[in-house]
Short mmCIF file of C-alpha atoms (C1' of nucleotides) in Angstrom, two decimals:
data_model
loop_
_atom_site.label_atom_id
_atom_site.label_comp_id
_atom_site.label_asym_id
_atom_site.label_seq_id
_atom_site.Cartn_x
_atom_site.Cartn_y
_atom_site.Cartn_z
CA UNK A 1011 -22.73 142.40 -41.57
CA UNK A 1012 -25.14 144.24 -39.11
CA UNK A 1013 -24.41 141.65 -36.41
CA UNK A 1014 -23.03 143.55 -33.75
CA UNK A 1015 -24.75 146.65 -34.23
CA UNK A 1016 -28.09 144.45 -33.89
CA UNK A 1017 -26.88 143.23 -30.53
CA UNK A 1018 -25.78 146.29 -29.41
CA UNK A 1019 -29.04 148.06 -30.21
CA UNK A 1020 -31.13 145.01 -29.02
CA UNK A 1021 -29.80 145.25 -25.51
CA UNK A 1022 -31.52 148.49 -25.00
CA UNK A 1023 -34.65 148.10 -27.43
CA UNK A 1024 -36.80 145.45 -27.69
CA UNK A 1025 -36.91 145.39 -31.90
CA UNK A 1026 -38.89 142.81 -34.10
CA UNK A 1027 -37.29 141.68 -36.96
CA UNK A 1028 -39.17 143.86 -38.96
CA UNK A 1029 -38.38 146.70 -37.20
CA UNK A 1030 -34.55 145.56 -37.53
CA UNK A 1031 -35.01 145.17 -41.33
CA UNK A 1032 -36.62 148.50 -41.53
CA UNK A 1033 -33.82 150.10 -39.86
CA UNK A 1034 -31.08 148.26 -41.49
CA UNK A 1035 -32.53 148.93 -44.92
CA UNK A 1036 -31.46 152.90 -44.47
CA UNK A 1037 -27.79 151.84 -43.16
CA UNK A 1038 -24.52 151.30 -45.48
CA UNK A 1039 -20.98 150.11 -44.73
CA UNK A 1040 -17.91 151.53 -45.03
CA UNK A 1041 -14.40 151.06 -44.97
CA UNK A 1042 -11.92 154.34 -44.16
CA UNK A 1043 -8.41 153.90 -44.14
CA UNK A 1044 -5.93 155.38 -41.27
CA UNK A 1045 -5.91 159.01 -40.38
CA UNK A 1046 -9.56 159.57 -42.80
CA UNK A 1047 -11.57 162.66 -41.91
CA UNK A 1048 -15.15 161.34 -41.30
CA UNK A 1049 -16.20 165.28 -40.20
CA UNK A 1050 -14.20 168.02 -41.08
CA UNK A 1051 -13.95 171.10 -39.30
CA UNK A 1052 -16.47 173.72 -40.73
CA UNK A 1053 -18.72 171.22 -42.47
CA UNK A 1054 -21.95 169.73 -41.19
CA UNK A 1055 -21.71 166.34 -40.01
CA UNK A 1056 -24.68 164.49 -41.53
CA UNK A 1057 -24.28 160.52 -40.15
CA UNK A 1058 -23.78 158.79 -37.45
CA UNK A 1059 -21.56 156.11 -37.02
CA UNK A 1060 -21.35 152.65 -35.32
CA UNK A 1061 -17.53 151.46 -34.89
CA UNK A 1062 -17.64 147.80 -36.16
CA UNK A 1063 -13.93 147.47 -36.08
CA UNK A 1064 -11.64 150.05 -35.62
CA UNK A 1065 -10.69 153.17 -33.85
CA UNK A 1066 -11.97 156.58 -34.28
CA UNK A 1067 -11.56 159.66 -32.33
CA UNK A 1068 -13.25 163.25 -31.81
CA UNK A 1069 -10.41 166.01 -31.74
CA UNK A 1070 -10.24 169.84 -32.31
CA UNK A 1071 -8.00 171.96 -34.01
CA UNK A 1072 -6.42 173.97 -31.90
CA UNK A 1073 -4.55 176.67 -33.91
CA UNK A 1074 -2.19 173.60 -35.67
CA UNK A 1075 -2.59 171.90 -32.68
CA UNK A 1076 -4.55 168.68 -32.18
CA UNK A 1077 -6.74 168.24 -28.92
CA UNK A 1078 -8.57 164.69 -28.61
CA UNK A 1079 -11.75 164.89 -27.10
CA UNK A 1080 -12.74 161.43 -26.97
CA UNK A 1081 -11.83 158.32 -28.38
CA UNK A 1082 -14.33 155.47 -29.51
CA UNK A 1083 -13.78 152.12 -29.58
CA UNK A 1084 -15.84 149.13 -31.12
CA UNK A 1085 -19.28 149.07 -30.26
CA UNK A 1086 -19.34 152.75 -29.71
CA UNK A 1087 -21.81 155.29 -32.06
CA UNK A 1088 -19.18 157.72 -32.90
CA UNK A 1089 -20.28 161.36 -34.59
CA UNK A 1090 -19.73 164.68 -33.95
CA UNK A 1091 -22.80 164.69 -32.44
CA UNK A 1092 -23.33 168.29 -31.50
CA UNK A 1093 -23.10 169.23 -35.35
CA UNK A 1094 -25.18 166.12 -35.87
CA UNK A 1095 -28.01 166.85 -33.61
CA UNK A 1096 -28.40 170.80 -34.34
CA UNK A 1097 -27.16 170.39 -38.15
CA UNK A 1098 -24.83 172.99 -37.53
CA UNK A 1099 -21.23 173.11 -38.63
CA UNK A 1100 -18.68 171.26 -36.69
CA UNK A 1101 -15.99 172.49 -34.57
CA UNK A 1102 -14.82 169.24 -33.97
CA UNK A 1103 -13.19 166.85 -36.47
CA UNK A 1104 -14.40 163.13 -36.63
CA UNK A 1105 -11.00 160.65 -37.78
CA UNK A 1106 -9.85 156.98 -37.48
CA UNK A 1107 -6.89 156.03 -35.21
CA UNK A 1108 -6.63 153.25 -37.80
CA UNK A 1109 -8.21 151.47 -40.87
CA UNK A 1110 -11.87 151.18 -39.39
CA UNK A 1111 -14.84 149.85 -40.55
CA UNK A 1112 -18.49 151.82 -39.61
CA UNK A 1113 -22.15 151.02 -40.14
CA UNK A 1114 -23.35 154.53 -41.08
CA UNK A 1115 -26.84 155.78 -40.56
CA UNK A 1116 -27.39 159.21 -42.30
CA UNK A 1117 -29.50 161.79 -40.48
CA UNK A 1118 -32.10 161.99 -42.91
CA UNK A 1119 -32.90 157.90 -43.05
CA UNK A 1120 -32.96 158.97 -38.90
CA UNK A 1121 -35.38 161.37 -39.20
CA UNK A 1122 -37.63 158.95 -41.56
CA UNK A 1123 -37.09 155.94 -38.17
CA UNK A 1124 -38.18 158.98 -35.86
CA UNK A 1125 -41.62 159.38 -37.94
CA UNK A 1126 -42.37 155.77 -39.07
CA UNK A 1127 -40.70 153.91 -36.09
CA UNK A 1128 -41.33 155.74 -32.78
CA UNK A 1129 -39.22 153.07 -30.73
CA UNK A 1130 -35.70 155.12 -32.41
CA UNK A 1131 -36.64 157.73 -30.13
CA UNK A 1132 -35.98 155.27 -26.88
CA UNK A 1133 -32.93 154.19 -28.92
CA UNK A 1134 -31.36 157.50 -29.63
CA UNK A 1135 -32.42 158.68 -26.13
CA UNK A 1136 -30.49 156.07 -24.52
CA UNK A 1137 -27.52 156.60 -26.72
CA UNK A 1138 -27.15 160.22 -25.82
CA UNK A 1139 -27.77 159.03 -22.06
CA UNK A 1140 -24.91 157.31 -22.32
CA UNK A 1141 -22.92 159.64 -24.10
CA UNK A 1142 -23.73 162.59 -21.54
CA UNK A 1143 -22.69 159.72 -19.09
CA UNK A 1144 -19.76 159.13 -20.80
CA UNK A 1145 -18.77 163.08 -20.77
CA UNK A 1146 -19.76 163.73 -17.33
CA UNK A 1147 -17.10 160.70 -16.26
CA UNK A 1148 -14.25 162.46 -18.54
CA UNK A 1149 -15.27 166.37 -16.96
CA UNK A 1150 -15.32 164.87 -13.55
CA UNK A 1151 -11.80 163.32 -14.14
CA UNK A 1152 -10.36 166.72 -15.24
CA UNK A 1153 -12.32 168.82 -12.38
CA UNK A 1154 -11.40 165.85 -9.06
CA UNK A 1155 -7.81 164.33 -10.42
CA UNK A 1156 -4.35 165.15 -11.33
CA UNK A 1157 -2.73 164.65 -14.49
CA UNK A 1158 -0.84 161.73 -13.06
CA UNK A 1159 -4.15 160.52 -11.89
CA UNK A 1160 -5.52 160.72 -15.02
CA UNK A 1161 -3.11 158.36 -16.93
CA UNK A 1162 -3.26 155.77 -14.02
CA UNK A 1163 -7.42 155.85 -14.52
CA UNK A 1164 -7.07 155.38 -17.95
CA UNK A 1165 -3.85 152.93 -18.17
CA UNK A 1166 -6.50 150.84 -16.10
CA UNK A 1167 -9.67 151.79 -18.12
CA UNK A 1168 -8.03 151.53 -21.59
CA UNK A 1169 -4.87 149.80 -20.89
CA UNK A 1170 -5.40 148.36 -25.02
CA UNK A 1171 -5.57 151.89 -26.44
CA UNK A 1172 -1.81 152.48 -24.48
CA UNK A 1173 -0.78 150.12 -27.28
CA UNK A 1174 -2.89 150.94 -30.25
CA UNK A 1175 -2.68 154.96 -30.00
CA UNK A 1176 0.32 156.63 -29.83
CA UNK A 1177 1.06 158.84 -26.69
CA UNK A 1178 0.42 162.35 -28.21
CA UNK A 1179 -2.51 161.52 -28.64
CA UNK A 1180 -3.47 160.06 -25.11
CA UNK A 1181 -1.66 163.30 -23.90
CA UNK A 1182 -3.93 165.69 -25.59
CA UNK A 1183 -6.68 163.72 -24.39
CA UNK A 1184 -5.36 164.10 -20.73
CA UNK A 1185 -4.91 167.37 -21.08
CA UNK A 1186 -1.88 167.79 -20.80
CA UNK A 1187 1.37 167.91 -23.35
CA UNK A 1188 3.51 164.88 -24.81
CA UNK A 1189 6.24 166.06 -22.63
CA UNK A 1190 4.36 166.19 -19.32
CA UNK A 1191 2.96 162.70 -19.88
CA UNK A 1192 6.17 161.57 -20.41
CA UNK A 1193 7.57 162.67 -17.18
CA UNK A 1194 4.40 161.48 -15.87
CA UNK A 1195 4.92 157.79 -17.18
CA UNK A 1196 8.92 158.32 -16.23
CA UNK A 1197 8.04 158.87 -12.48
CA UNK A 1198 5.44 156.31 -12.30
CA UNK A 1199 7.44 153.48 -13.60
CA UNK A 1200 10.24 154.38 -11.14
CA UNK A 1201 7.92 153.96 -8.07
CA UNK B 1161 -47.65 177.17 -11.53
CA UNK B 1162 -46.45 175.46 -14.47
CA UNK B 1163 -46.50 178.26 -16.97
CA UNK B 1164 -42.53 178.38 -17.59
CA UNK B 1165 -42.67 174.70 -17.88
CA UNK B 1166 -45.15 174.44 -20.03
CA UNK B 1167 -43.40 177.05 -22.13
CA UNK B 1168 -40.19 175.07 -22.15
CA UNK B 1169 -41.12 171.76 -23.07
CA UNK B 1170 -43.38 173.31 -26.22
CA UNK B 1171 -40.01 174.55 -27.41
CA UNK B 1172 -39.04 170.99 -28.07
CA UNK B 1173 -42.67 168.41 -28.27
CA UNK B 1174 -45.99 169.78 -29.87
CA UNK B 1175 -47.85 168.72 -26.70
CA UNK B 1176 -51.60 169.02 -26.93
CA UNK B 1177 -53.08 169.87 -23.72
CA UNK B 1178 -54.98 166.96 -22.42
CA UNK B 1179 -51.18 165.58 -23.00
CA UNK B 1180 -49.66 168.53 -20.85
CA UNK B 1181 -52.50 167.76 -17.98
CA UNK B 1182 -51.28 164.61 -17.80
CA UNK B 1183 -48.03 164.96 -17.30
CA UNK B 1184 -48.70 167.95 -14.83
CA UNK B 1185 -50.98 165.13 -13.17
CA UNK B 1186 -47.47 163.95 -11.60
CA UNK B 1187 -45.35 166.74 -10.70
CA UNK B 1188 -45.73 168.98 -7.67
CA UNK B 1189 -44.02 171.73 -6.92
CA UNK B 1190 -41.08 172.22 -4.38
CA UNK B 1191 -39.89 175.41 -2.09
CA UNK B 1192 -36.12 174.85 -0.75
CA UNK B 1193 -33.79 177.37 1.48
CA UNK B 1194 -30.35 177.85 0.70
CA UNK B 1195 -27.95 175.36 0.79
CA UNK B 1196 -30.67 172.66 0.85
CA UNK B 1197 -29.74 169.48 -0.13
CA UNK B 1198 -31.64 167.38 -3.02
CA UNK B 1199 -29.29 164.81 -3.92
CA UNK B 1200 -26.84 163.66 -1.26
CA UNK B 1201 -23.87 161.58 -1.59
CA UNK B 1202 -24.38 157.71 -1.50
CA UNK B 1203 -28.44 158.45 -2.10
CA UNK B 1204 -30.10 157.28 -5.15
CA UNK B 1205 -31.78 160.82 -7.52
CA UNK B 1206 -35.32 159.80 -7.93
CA UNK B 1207 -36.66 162.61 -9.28
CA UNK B 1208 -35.57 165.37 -11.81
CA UNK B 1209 -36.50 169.06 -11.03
CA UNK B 1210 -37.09 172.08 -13.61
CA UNK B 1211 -35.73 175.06 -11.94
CA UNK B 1212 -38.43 177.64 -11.75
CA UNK B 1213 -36.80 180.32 -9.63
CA UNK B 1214 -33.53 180.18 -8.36
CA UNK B 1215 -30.24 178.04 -8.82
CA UNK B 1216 -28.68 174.85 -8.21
CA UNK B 1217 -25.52 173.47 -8.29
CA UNK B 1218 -24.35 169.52 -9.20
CA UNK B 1219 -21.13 169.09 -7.12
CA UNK B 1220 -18.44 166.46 -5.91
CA UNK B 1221 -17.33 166.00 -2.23
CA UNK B 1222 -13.44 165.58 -2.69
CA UNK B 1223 -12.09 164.59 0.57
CA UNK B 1224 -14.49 167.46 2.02
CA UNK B 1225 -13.46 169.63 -0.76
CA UNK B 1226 -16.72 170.94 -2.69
CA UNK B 1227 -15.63 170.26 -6.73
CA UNK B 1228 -18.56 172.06 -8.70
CA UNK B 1229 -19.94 169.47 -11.60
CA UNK B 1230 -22.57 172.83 -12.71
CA UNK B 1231 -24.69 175.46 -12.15
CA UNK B 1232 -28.35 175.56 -13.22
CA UNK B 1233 -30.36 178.58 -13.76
CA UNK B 1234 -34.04 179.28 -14.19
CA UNK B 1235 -35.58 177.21 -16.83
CA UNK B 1236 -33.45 174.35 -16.90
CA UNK B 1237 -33.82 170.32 -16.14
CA UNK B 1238 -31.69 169.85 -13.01
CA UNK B 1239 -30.80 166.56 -11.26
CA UNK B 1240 -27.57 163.70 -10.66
CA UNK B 1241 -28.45 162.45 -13.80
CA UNK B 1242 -26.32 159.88 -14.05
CA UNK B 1243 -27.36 158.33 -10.64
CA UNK B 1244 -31.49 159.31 -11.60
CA UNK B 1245 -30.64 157.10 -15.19
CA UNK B 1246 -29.13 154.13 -13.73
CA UNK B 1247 -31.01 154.46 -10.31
CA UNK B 1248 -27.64 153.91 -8.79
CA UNK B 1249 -26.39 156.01 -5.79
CA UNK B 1250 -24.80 158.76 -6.42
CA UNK B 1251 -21.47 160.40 -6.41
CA UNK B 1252 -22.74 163.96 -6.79
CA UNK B 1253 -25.03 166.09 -4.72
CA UNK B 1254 -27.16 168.45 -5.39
CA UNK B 1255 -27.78 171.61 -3.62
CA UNK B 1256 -29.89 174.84 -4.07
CA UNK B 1257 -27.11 177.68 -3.99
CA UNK B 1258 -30.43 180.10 -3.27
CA UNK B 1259 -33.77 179.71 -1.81
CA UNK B 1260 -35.10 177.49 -4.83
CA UNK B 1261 -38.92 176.89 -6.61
CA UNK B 1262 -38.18 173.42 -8.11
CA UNK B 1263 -40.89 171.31 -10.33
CA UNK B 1264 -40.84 167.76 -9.51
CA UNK B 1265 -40.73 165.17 -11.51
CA UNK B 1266 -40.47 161.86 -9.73
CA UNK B 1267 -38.59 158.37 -11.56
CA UNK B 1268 -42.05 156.57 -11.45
CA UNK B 1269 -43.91 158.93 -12.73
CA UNK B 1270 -41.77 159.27 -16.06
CA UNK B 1271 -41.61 155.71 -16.50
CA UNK B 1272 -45.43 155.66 -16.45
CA UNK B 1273 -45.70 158.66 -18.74
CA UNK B 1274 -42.93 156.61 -20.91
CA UNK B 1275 -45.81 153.91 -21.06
CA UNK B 1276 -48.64 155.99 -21.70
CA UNK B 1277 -47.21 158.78 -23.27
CA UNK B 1278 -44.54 157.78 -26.07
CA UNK B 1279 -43.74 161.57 -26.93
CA UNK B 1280 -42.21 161.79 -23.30
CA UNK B 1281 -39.51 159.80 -25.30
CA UNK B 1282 -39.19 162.71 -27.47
CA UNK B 1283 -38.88 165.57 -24.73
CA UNK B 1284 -36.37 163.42 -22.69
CA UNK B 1285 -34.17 162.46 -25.64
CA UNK B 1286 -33.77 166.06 -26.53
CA UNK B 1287 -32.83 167.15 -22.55
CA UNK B 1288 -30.60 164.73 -22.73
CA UNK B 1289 -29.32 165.53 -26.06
CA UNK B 1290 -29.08 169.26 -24.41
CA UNK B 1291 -27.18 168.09 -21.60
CA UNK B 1292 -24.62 166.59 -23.24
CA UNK B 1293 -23.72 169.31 -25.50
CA UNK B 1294 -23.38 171.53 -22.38
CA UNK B 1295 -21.04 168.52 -20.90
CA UNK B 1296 -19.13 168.44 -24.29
CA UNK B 1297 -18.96 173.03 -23.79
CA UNK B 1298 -17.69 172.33 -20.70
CA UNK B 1299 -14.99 169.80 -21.32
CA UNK B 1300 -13.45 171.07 -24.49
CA UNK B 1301 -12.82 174.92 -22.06
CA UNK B 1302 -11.02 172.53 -19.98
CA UNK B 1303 -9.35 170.57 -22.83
CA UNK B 1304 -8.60 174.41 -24.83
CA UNK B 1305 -7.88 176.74 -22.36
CA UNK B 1306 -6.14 177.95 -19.48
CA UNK B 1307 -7.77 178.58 -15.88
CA UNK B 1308 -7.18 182.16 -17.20
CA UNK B 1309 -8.95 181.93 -20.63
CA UNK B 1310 -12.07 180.00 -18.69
CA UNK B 1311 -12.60 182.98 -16.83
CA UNK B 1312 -12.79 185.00 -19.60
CA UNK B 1313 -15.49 182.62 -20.87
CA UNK B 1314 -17.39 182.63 -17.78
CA UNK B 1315 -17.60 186.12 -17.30
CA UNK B 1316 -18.99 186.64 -20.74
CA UNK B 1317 -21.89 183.66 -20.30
CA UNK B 1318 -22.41 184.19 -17.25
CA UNK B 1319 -21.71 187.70 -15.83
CA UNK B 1320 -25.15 187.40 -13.30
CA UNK B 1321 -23.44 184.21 -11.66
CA UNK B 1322 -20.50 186.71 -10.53
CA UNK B 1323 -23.01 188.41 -8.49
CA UNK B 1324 -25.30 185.59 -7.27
CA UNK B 1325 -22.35 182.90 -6.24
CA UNK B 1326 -19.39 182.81 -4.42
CA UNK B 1327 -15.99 183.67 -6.08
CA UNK B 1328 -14.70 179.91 -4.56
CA UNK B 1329 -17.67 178.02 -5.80
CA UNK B 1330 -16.98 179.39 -9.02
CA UNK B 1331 -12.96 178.64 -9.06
CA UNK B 1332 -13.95 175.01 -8.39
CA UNK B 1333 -16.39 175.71 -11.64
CA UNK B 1334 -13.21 176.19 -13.36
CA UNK B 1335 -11.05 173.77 -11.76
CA UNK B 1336 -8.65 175.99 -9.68
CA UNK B 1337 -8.70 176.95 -6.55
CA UNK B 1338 -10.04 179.98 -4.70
CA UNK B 1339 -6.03 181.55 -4.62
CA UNK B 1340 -5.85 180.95 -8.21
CA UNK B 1341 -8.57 182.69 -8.94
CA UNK B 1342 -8.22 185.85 -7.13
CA UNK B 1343 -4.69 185.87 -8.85
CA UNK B 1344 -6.41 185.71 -11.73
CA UNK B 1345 -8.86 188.51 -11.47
CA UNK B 1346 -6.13 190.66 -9.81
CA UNK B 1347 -3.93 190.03 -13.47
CA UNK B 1348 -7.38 190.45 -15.23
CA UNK B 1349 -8.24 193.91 -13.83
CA UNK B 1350 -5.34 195.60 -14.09
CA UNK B 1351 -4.32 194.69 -18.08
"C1'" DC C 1391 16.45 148.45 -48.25
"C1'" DT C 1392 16.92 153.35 -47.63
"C1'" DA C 1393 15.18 157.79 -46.78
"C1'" DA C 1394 11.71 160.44 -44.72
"C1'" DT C 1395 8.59 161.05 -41.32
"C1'" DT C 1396 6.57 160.36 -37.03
"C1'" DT C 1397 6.98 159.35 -32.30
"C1'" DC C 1398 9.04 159.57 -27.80
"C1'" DT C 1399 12.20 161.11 -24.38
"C1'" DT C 1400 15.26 164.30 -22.15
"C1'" DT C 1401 17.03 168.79 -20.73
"C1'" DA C 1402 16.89 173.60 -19.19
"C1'" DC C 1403 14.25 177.48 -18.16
"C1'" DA C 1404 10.08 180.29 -17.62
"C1'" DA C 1405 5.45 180.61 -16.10
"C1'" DT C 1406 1.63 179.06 -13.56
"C1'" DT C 1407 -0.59 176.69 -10.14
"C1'" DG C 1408 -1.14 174.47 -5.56
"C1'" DT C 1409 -0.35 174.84 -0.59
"C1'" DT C 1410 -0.29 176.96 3.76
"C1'" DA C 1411 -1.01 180.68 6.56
"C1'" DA C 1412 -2.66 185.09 7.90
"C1'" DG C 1413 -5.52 189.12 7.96
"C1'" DG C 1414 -9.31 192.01 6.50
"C1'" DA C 1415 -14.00 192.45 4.45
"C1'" DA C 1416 -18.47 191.00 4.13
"C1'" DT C 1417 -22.27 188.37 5.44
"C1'" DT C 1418 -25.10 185.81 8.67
"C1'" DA C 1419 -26.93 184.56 13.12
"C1'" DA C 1420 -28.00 185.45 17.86
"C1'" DT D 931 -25.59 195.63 17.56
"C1'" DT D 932 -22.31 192.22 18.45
"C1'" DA D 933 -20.25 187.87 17.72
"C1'" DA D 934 -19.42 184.23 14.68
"C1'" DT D 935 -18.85 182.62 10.39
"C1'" DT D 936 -17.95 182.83 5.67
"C1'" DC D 937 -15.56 184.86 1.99
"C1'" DC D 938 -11.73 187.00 -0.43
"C1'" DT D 939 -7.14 188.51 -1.07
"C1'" DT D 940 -2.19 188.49 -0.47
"C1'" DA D 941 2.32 186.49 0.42
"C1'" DA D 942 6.06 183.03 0.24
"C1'" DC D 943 7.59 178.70 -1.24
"C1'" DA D 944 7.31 174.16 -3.35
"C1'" DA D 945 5.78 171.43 -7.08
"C1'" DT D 946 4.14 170.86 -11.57
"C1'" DT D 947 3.43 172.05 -16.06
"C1'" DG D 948 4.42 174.40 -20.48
"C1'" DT D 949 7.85 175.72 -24.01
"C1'" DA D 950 11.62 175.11 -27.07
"C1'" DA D 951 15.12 172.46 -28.85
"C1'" DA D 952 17.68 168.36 -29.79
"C1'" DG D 953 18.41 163.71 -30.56
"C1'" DA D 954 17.24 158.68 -30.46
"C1'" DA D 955 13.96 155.19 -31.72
"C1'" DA D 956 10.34 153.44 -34.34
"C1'" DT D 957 7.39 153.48 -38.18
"C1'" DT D 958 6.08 154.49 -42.90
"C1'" DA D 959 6.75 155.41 -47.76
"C1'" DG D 960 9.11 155.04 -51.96
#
DNA sequence: CTAATTTCTTTACAATTGTTAAGGAATTAA
DNA sequence: TTAATTCCTTAACAATTGTAAAGAAATTAG
């Protein structure tokens, strides 16, 4: 059940069992369906989750619009973590990509680790490391390429999501429109 | 000498103040000149620096095309992050855009005050946390607006930057180039 | 299986941006 | 102060993207 959240955690933090147990014991499963709002826009988004199998991605709603912001894959903690960490109400909406299944810690079970198990601040730190990491990579991408350059870094980086997501999405996530990044993907299969 | 630090970090970590000696134990404090370099290309970031007076910019060298990452003001926890994280040479650099008063905080002296200090864990995990909500600010202008509409944005957050930094520093800011931007202002003024 | 919906591509046109080059203004250095 | 450098704007043209609309293909729902 927890099995790869364990390993994932237990790469960057040294836990005892105990400690695992102690964790675990505030965590829950669950199973969403396709297209399922996790966060919606406007509420508060009070967990965090870890993708166990699955697809979920970080978008806003742009006037009718959707804009992805990020996309997580297994392994990942997914959340809109901004409304997460100041308990403030989203502007970003939190949805699978398709039927997923999450380990999900709620904030206040978090804030009980923080107090009785001091080593979740290490863990959390780290997380968000890598999460600022993450967004720097994504920011750099948009301020140093092209559009075009974007979709060949990411048909290389996430050459699996070409096939699970459709292209809309990847577009938005570009930055750019469904239309553009099919001229895009028209000229670059040409060459 | 370390009074707007001290003031800073209390926002986040109830430090008592044999704690705050401690960790003042490590840091010294650092005069630069304008355009000084902190963090050069290729070089690993071993230390983080608190910006007392003064700013700094994180930027990319694109084919010797200066690509501005961001601009830190007074008060803030400046570095390549991801290169001081992983201790892995950078791809940014660093550079005071003024004559800078920096606070310096080297990598070995945080991993010691990691040791002997757990609430360091704390403080950190919250500047990261910080520093990727600004990333996330940053990326969803780029993902929502236009060049024009990030302007907009800029001049209402930051309306002293106008002043204290060069119009083509800031166009790379917003990921256009000088041209565009003086378009821009030209359309802006006149509406 | 059929109908409805979603997804993807293509086209034509408008709008914006990038590029290159040039000149003037402002700042910095000698 | 003068000379050199940096900074900013403008212009013209090419290239790219956005927008709107239409239709084909694929997927989903009943």
């Amino acid at each position: 059940m927890f099995e790869q959240f364990r390993k994932e955690i237990c790469r960057h933090v040294d836990f005892k069992d105990k400690e695992l147990e102690l964790i675990e014991n505030g965590l829950c499963l669950r199973k969403v369906p396709k297209k399922y709002k996790l966060v919606e826009e406007g509420k508060i988004c009070r967990e965090i989750y870890f993708v166990n199998k699955g697809l979920m991605r970080l978008l806003y709603d742009k006037e009718g619009d959707e804009i992805t912001a990020f996309i997580f894959k297994e392994n990942l903690f997914a959340s809109s973590y901004s409304s997460f960490l100041e308990q403030s109400p989203s502007i970003q909406i939190l949805e699978s990509l398709e039927e997923t299944e999450l380990i999900v810690l709620p904030y206040d079970y978090l804030m009980f680790l923080y107090e009785n198990l001091p080593k979740m601040h290490i863990l959390i730190r780290i997380v968000a490391e890598q999460r600022f990491i993450n967004s720097q990579k994504v920011l750099a991408s948009h301020l140093l390429k092209t559009p075009e350059e974007r979709y060949w870094e990411f048909q290389l980086l996430h050459k699996d999501l070409l096939k699970r997501v459709p292209l809309h999405i990847i577009a938005s996530y570009l930055g750019i429109t469904p239309v553009s990044l099919s001229r895009i993907r028209n000229r670059t299969h040409k060459n």
